[in-house]
Coordinates of C-alpha atoms in Angstrom, one line a residue:
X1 CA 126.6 132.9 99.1
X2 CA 123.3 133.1 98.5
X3 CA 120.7 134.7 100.9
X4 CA 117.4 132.4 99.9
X5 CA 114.8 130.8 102.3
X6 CA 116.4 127.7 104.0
X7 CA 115.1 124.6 102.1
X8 CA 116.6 121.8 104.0
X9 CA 113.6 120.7 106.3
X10 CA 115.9 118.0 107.9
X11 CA 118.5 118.1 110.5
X12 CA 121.3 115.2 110.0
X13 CA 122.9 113.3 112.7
X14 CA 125.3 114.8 114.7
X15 CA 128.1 112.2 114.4
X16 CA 128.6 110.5 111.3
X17 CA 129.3 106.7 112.1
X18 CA 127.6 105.3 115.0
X19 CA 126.8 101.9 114.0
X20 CA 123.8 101.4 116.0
X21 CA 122.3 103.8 115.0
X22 CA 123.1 103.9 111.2
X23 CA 121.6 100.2 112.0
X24 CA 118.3 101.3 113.3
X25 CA 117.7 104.2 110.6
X26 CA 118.8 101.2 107.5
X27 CA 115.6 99.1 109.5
X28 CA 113.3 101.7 109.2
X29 CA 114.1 103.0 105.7
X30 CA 113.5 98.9 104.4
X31 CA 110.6 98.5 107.0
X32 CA 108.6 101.4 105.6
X33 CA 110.2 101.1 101.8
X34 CA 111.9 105.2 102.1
X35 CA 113.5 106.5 99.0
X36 CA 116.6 106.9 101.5
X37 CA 117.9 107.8 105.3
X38 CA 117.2 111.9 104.0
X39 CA 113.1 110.9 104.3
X40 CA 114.0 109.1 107.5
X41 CA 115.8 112.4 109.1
X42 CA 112.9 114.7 107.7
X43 CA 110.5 112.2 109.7
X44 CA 112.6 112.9 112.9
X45 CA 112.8 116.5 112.4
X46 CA 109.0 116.6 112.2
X47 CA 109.1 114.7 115.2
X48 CA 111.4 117.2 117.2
X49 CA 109.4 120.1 116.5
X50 CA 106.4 118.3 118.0
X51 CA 108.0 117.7 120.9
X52 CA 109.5 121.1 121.2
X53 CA 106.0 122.4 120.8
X54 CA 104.6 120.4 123.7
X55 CA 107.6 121.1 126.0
X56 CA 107.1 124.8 124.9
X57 CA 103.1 124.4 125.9
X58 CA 103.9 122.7 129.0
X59 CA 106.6 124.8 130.2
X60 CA 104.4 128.0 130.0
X61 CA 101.6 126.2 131.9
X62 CA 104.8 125.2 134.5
X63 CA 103.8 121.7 133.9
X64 CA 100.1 121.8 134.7
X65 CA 98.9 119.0 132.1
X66 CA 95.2 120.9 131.8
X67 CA 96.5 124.5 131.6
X68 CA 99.0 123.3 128.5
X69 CA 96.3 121.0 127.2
X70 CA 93.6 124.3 126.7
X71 CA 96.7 126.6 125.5
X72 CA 98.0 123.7 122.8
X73 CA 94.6 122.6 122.0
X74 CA 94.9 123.6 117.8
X75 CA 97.6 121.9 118.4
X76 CA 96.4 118.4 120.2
X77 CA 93.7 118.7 117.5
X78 CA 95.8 118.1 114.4
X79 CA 97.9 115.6 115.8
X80 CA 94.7 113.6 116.6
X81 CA 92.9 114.5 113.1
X82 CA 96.6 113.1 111.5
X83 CA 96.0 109.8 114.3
X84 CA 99.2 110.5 115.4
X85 CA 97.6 111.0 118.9
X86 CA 94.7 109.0 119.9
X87 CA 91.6 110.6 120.9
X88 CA 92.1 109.9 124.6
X89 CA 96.0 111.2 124.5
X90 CA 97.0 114.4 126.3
X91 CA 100.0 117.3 125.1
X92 CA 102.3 115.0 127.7
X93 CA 101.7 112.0 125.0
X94 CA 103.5 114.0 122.1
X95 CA 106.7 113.7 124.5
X96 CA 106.6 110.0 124.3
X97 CA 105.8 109.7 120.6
X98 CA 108.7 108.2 118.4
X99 CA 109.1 108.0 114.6
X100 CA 107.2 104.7 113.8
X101 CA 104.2 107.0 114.8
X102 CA 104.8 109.2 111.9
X103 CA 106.0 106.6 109.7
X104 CA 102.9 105.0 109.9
X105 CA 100.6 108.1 108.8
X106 CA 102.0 108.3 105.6
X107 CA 100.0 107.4 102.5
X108 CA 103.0 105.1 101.2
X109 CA 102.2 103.0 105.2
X110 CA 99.0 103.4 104.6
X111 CA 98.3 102.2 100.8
X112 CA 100.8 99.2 101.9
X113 CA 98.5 98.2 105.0
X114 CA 95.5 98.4 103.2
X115 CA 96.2 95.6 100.8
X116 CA 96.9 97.6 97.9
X117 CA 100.5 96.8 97.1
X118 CA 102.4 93.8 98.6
X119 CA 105.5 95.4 100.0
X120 CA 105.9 99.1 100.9
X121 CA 107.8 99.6 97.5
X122 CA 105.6 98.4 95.6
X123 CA 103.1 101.4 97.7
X124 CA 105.7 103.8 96.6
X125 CA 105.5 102.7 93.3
X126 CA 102.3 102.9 92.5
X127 CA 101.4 106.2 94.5
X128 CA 104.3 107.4 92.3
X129 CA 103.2 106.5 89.2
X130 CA 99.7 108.2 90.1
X131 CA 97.9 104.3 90.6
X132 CA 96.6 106.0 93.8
X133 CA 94.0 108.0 95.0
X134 CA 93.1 109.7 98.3
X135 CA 89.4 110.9 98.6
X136 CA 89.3 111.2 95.0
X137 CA 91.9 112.7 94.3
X138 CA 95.1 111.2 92.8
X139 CA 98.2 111.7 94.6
X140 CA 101.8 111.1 93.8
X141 CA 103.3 112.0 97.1
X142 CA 104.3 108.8 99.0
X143 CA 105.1 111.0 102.2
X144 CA 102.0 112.7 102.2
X145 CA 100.2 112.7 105.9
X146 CA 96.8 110.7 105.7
X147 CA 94.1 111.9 108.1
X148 CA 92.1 109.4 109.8
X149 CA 89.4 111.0 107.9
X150 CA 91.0 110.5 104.5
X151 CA 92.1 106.7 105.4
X152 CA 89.6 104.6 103.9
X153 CA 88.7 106.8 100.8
X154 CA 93.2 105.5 99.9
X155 CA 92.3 103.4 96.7
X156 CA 93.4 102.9 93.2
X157 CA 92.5 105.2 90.5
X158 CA 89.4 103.7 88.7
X159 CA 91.2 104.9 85.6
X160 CA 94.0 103.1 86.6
X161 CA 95.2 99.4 84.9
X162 CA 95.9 98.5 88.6
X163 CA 91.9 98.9 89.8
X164 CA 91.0 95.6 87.9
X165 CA 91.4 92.9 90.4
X166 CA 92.9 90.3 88.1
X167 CA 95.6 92.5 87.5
X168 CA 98.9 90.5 87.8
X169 CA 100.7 93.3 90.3
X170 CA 98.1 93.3 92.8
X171 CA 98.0 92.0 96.1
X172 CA 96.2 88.7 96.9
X173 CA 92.9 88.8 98.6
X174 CA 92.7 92.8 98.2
X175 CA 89.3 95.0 97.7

């Protein structure tokens, strides 16, 4: 039995076959082109220890929105730099966020919306193969968070055979 650091950063779900649900989590996997259901349950994790954050925050400020708002306000912050939260959401809005909202901030969701890949594959793919950068900088993490800052600097690598616009794996109609 070994006493190391816990590397599991995922909880799985709690019953094993529940058709509805293993039917939701196969949707999202294809929707937003995940390796598999493990990347899906890390997502949700993340998700739960948002929420258990901001129902920590409010429940210290005994549900006084402003009060838990100025205590979780690092917080709030980084959410809205990741555009998770919008710029006008308050702590109470991290209670009614769901997965999709997370989904959507990765680079892989991001790289895909641009235009630079035609499915979200296809975004893993390259980002994988280091066709991507972000702000520069290549990247070959497809689950890596994308700031609203760092959105439009996601490109292909100029050294890359992907940046010439004729080339045959590119997207129509893309920069």
């Amino acid at each position: 039995m070994s006493t190391g650091k816990n590397t599991k950063f995922y909880e799985t779900p709690n019953h094993p076959f529940q058709g509805e649900r293993i039917a939701q989590e196969a949707d999202l996997v294809g929707r937003y082109g995940l390796k598999n259901k493990e990347e899906l349950w890390r997502t949700q994790s993340q998700l739960r220890e948002f929420r258990r954050e901001a129902r920590r925050l409010l429940g210290e400020a005994q549900g006084d929105v402003d009060v838990a708002q100025r205590e979780g306000a690092e917080f709030v912050q980084r959410l809205r730099r990741l555009g998770i939260l919008g710029d006008e959401d308050d702590i109470s809005a991290v209670l009614s966020l769901d997965a999709t909202d997370l989904l959507e901030r990765r680079l892989q969701t991001v790289a895909y919306r641009k235009g630079l890949a035609n499915t979200p594959q296809q975004a893993r793919q390259f980002i994988t193969h280091g066709h991507v950068t972000v702000e520069g900088a290549r990247v070959t993490v497809p689950s890596k968070k994308v700031s609203v800052t760092e959105e439009n600097t996601v490109s292909f690598d100029e050294n890359s055979p992907l940046a010439d616009e004729l080339h045959p794996e590119r997207a129509e109609g893309q920069e």
